[in-house]
Tab-separated table of C-alpha atoms in Angstrom:
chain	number	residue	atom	x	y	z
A	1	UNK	CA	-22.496	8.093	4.655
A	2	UNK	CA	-20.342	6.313	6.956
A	3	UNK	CA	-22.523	3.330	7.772
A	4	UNK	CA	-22.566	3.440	3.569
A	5	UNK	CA	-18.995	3.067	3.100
A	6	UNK	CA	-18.556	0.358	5.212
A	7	UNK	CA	-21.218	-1.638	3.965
A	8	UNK	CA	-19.323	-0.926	0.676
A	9	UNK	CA	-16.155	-2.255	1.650
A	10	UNK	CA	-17.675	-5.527	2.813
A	11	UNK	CA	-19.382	-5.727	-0.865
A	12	UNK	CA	-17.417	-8.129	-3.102
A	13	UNK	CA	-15.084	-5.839	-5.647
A	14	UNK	CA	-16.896	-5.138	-9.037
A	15	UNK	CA	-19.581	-3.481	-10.880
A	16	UNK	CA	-22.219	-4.347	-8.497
A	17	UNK	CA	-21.237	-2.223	-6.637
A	18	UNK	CA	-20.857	0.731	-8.628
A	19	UNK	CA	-23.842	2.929	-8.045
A	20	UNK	CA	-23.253	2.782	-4.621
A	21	UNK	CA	-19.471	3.867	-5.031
A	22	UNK	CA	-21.010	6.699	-7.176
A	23	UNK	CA	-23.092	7.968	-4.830
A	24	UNK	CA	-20.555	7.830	-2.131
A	25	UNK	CA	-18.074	9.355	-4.335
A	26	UNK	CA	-20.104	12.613	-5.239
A	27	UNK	CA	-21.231	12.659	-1.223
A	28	UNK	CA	-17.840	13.205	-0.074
A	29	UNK	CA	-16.458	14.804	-2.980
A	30	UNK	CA	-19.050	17.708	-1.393
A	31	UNK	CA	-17.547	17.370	2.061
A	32	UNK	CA	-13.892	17.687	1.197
A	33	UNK	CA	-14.855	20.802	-1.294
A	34	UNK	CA	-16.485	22.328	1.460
A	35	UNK	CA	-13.990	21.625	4.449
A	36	UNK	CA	-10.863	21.038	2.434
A	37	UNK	CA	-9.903	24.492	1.485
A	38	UNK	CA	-6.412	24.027	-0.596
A	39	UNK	CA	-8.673	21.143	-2.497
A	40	UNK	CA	-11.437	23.680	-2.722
A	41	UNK	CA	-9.129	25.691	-4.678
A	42	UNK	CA	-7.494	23.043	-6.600
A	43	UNK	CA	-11.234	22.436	-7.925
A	44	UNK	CA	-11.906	26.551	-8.727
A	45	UNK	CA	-9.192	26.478	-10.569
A	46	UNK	CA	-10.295	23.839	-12.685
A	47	UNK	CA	-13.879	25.130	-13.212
A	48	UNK	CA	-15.555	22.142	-11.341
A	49	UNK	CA	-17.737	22.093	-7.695
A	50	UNK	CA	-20.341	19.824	-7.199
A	51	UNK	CA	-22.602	21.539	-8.678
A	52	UNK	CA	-20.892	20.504	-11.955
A	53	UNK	CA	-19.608	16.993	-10.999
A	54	UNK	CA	-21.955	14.160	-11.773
A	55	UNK	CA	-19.572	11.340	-11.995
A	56	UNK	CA	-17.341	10.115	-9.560
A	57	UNK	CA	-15.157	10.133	-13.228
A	58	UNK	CA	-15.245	13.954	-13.144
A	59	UNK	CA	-14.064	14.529	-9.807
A	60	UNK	CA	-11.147	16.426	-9.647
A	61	UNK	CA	-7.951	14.109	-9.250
A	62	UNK	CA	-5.267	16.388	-7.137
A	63	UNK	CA	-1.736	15.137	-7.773
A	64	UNK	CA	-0.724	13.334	-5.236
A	65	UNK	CA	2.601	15.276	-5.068
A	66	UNK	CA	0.240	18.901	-3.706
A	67	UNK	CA	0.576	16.430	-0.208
A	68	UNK	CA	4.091	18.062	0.363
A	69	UNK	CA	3.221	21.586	0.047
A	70	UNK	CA	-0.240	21.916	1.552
A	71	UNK	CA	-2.256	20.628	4.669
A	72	UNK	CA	-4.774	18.719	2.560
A	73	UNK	CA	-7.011	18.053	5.644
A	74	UNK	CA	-10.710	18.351	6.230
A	75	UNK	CA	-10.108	18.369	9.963
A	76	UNK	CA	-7.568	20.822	11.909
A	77	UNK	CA	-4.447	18.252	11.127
A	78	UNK	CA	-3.587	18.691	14.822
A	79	UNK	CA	-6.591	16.674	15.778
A	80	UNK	CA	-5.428	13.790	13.044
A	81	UNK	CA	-4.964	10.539	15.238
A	82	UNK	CA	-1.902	9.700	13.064
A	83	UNK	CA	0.149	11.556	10.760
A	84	UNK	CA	1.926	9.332	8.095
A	85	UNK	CA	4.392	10.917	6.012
A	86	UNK	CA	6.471	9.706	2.774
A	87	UNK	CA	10.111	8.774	2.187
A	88	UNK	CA	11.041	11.426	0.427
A	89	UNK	CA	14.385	10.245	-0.660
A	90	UNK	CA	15.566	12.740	-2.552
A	91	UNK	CA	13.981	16.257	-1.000
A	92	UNK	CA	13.444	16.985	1.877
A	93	UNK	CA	10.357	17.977	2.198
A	94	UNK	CA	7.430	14.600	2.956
A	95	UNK	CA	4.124	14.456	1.967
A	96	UNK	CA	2.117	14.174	5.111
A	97	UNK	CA	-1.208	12.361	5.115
A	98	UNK	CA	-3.151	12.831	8.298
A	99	UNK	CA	-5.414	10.078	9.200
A	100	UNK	CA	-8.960	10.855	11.771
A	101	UNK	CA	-10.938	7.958	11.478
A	102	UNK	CA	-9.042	4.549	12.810
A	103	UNK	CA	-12.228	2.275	12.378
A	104	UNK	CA	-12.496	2.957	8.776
A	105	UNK	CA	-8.715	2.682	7.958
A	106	UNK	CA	-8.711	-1.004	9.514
A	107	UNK	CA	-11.690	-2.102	7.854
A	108	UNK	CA	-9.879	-0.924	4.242
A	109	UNK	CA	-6.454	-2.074	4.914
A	110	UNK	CA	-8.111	-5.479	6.655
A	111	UNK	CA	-11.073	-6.802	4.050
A	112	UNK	CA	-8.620	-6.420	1.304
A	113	UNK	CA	-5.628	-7.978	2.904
A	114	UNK	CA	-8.090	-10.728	3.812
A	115	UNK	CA	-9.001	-11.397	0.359
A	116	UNK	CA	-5.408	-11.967	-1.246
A	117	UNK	CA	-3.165	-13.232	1.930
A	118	UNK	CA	-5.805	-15.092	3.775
A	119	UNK	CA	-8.439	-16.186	2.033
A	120	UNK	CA	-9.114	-20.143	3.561
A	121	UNK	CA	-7.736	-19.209	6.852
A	122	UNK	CA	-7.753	-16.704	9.671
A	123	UNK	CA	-5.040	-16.531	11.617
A	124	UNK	CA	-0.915	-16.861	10.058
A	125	UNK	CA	2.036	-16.413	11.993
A	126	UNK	CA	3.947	-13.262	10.517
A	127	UNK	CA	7.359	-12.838	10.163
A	128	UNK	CA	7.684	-8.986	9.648
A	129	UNK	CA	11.163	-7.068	7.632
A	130	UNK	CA	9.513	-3.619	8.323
A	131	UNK	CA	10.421	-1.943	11.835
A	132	UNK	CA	7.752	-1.825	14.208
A	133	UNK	CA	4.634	1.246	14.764
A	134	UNK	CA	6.789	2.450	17.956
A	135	UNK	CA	9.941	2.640	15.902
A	136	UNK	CA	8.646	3.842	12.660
A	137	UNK	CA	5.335	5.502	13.677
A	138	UNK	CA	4.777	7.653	11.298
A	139	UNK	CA	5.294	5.537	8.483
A	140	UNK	CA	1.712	4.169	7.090
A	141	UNK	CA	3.143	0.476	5.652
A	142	UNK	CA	4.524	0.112	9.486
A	143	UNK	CA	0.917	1.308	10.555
A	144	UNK	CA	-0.484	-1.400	8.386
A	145	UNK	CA	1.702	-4.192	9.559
A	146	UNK	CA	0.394	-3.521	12.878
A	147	UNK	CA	-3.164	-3.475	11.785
A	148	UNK	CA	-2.888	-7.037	9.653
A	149	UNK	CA	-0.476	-8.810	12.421
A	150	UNK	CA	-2.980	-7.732	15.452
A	151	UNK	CA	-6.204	-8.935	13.423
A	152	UNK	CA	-4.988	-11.984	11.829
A	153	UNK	CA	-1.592	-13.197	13.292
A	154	UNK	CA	-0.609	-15.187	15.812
A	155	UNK	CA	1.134	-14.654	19.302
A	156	UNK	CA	4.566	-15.389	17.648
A	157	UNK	CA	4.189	-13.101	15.314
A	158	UNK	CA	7.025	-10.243	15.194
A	159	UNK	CA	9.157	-7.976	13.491
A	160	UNK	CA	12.352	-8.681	12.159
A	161	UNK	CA	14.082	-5.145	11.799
A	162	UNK	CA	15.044	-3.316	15.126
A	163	UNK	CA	17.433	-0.520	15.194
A	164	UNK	CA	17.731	-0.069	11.648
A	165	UNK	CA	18.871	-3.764	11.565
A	166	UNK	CA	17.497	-6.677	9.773
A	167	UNK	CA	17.492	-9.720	12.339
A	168	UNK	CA	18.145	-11.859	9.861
A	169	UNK	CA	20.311	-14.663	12.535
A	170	UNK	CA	16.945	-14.717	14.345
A	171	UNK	CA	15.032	-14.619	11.415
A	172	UNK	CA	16.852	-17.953	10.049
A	173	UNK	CA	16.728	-19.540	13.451
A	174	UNK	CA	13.016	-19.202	13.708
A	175	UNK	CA	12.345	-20.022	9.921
A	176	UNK	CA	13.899	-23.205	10.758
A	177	UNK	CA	12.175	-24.089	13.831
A	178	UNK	CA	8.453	-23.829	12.828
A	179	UNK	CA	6.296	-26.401	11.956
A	180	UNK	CA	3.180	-24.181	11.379
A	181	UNK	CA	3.056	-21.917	7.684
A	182	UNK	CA	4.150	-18.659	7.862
A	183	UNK	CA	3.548	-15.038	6.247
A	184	UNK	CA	6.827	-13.118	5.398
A	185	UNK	CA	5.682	-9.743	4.965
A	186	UNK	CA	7.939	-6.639	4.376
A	187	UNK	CA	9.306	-4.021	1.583
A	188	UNK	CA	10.250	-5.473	-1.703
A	189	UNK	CA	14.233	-4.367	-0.607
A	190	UNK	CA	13.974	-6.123	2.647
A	191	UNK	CA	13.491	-9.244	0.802
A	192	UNK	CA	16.802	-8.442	-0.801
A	193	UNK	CA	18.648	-8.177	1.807
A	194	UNK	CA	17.854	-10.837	3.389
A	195	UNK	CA	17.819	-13.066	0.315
A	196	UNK	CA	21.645	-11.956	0.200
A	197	UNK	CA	22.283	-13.073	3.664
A	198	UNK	CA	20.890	-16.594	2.732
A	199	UNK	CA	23.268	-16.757	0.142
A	200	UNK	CA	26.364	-15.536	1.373
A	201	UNK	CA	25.545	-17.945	4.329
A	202	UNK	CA	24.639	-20.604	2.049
A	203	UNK	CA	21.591	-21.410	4.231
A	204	UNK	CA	18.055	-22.714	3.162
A	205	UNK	CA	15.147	-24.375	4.347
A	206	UNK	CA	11.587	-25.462	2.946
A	207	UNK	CA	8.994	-23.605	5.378
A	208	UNK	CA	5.628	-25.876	5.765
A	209	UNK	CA	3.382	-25.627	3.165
A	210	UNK	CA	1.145	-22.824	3.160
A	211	UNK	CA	3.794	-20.692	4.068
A	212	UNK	CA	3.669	-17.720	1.421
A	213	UNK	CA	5.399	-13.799	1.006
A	214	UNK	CA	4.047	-10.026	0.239
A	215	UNK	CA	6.384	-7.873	-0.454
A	216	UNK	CA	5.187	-4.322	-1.184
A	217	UNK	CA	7.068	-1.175	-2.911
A	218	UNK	CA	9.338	-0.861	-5.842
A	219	UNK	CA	13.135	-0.799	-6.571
A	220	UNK	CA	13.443	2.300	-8.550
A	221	UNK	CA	15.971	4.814	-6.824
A	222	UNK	CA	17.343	2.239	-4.688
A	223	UNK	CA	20.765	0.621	-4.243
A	224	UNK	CA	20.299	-1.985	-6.521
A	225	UNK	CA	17.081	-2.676	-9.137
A	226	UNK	CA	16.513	-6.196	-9.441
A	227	UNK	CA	13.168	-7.453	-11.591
A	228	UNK	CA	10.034	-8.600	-8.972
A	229	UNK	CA	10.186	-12.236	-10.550
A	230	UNK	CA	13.992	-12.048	-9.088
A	231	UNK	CA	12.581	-12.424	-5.690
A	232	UNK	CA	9.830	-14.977	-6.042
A	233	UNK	CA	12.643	-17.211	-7.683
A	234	UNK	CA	14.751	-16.840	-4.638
A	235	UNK	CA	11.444	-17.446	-2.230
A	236	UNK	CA	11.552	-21.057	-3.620
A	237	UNK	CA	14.948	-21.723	-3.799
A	238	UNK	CA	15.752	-20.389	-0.300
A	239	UNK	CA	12.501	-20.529	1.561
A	240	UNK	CA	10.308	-23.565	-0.436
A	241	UNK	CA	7.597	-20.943	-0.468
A	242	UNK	CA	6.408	-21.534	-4.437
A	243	UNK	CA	5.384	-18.700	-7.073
A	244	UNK	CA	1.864	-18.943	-6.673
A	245	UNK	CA	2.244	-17.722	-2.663
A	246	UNK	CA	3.940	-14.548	-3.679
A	247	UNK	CA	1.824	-11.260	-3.590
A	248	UNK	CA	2.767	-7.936	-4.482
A	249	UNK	CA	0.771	-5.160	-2.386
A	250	UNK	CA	0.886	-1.438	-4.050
A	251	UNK	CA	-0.043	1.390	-1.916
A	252	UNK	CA	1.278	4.644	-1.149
A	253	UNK	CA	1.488	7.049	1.563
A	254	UNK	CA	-1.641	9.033	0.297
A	255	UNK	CA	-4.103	6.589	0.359
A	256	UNK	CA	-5.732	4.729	3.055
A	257	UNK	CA	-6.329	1.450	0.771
A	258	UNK	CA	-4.376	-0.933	-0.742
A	259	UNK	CA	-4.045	-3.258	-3.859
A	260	UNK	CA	-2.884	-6.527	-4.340
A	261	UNK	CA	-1.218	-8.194	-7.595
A	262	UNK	CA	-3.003	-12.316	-6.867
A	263	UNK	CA	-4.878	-14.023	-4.308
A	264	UNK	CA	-2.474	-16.640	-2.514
A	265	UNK	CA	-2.391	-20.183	-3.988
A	266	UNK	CA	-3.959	-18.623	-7.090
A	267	UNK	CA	-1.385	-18.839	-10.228
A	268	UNK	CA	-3.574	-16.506	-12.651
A	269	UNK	CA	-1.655	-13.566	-14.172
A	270	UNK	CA	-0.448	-11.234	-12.048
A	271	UNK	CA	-2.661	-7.344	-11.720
A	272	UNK	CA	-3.761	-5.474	-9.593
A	273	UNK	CA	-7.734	-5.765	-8.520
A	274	UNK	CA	-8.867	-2.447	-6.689
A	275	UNK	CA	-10.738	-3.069	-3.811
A	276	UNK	CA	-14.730	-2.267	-3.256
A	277	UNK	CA	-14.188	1.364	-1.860
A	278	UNK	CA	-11.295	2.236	-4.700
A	279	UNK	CA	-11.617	3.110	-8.387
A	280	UNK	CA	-8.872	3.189	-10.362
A	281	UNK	CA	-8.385	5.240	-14.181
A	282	UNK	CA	-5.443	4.997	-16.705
A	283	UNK	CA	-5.034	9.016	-17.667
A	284	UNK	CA	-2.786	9.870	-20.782
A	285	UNK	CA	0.026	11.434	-19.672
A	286	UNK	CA	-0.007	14.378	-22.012
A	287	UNK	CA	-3.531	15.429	-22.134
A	288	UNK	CA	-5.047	14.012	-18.625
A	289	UNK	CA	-7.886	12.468	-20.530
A	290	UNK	CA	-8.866	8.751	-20.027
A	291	UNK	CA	-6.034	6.908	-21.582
A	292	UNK	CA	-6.998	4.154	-24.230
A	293	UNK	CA	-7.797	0.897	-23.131
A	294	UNK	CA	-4.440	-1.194	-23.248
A	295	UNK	CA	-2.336	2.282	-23.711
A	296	UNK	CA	0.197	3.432	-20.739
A	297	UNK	CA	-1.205	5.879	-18.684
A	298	UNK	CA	-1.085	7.823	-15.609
A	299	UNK	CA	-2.769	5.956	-12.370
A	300	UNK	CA	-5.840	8.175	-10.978
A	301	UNK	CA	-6.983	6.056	-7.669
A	302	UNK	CA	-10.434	7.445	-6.029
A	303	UNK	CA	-10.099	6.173	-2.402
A	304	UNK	CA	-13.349	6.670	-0.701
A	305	UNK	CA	-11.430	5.923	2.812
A	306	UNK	CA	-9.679	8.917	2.646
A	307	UNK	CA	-12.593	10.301	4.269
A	308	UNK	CA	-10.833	13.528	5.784
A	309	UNK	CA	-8.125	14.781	3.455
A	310	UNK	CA	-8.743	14.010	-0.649
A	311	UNK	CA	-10.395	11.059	-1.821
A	312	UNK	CA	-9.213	11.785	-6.024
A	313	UNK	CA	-5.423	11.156	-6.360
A	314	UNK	CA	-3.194	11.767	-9.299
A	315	UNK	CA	-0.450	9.367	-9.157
A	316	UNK	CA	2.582	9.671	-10.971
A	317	UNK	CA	3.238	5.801	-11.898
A	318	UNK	CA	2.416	4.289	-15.181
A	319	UNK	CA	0.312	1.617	-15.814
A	320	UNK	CA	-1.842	-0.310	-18.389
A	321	UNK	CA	-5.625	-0.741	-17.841
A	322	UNK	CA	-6.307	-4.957	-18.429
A	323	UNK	CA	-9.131	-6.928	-17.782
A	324	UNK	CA	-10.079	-6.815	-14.039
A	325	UNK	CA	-7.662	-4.305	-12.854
A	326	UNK	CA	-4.302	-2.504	-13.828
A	327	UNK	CA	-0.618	-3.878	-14.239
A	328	UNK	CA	1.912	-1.428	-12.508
A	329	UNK	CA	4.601	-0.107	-15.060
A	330	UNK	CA	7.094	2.091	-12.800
A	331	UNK	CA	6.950	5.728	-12.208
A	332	UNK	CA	6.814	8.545	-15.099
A	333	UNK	CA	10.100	9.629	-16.407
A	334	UNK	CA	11.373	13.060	-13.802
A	335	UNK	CA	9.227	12.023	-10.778
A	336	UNK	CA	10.952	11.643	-7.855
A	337	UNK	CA	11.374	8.258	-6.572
A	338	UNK	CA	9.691	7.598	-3.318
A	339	UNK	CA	8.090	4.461	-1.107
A	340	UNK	CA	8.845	2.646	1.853
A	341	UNK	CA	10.903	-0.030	-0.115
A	342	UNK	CA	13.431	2.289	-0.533
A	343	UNK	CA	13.192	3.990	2.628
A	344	UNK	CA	13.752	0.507	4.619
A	345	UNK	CA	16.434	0.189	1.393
A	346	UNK	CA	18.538	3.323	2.777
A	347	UNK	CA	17.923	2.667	6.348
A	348	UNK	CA	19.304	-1.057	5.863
A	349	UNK	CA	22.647	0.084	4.157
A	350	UNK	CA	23.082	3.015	6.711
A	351	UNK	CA	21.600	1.636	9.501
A	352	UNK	CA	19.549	4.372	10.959
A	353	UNK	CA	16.399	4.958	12.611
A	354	UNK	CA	13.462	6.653	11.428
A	355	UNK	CA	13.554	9.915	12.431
A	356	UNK	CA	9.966	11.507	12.756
């Protein structure tokens, strides 16, 4: 099944490749039953095993909020290689997501990533507003940063928040010094803060062409909401980098794979495509039944590189199913607010370190 998946994930995203994902679905769908107890249970209780399941459509979808209250791990989680947990902003308990199989978590965070922020070239130089894996290690978007900057960027590549402080006299220095295109990469609320530094310092520059931004999480729960267009508007008039080089990643804790909202240089409508390993439903809030097409609905993701905990995730953020993908709506009304953005948000105003 392994050898499966990753020939999956090389496979361009679409239907072609949808018997395969079905058949990898069901596969591991019967190995997390089996080893997964607390998801074996979530399934009883729902009247469904796989000897009922013929779909990867009717496999259970746990919500993703039963990762803060359970070890949902296939594997004793003290054998996990990494642990990642959530922000959890406004209770203390985290979901924890435990993470075995290194090899298959690069290949999904990496082909996808490739796709969207690289897709005529192979190496960028990143500037990074998350802090780095040995000061944030287990947060998964600082896991990923170190994944994308050691396979794709180059020696100068490096991050730009130490100590719970954004570098943003160093960042400005070395903005304006480069002559090659660059890849600022960080949470949605880093961008902010550093966009507000520009201004109150007046200071600008127009980074070489090429030179494009993904920012990743929301604004909901944080200090200050400002609309996603906000930022790309500020990219160009601060940074020269134009609309059409600003991606929007969505991810979460939870899941090993990611999504992104356009393919650099491309100035198509903005949604999100899943990638080949990840399916993605639009459930109706009320009943849990498929949502219809165009209606807002609840965000089911099946991540088939979430090999060792769940691959079926009940999400609770809104969306609307369009053509090609989804378009990300916010979170349901009484969820708690959670992501990295807003972690790196409160850790910014407070400055603090992650504490593990």
């Amino acid at each position: 099944m392994r050898n499966k998946l990753i020939h999956l994930m090389k496979m361009e995203p679409g239907p072609g490749s949808d018997p395969l994902f079905n058949e990898l679905a069901l596969l591991l769908y019967r190995h997390q039953y089996r080893h997964n107890s607390p998801y074996r249970q979530f399934s009883d209780s729902l009247h469904q095993s796989p000897e009922t399941v013929k779909t990867w459509e009717a496999i259970p979808a746990i919500p993703v909020i039963a990762f803060k209250y359970t070890a949902l791990s296939c594997r004793p989680i003290q054998k996990a290689q990494r642990l990642f947990y959530s922000s959890g902003t406004t209770q203390k308990t985290r979901s924890c997501h435990p993470l075995f199989d290194i090899e298959i978590s690069k290949k999904a965070i990496l082909a996808h990533f490739k796709r969207h922020l690289l897709p005529r070239s192979d190496r960028i130089r990143f500037m990074i507003l998350t802090p780095s894996p040995q000061e944030a290690p287990m947060t998964s978007l600082s896991y990923m940063m170190e994944v994308v900057r050691k396979a794709f960027g180059t020696k100068e590549s490096a991050y730009y928040i130490e100590q719970g402080q954004l570098q943003s006299e160093r960042l400005i220095r070395e903005m304006a010094e480069t002559d090659e295109a660059v890849c600022l990469i960080g949470t949605s609320f880093s961008f902010v803060h550093f966009i507000d530094f520009c201004k109150e310092n007046s200071w600008t520059c127009t980074l070489p062409t090429g030179s494009r931004i993904m920012d990743t999480g929301g604004f909901k729960g944080s200090s200050r909401e400002v609309p996603q267009e906000w930022i790309y508007s500020k990219a160009w008039k601060y940074w020269g980098i134009p609309n059409e080089n600003c991606v929007n990643e969505y991810g979460m804790t939870e899941m090993t794979s990611q999504f992104y909202d356009r393919i650099v240089g491309e100035s198509a409508p903005r949604l999100f495509r899943p990638p080949p390993q990840v399916r993605t439903r639009l459930l109706s809030p009320e009943t849990l039944e498929p949502a219809p097409k165009g209606e807002v609905g609840l965000l089911a993701h099946t991540d088939l590189a979430n090999l060792d905990s769940v691959a079926a995730l009940l999400t609770e953020d809104l969306g609307r199913e369009v053509e090609g993908g989804f378009v990300l709506l916010g979170r349901a009304g009484g969820s708690e607010e959670k992501g990295c953005s807003i972690m790196i948000d409160e850790l910014l105003q407070k400055n603090i370190t992650f504490q593990d």
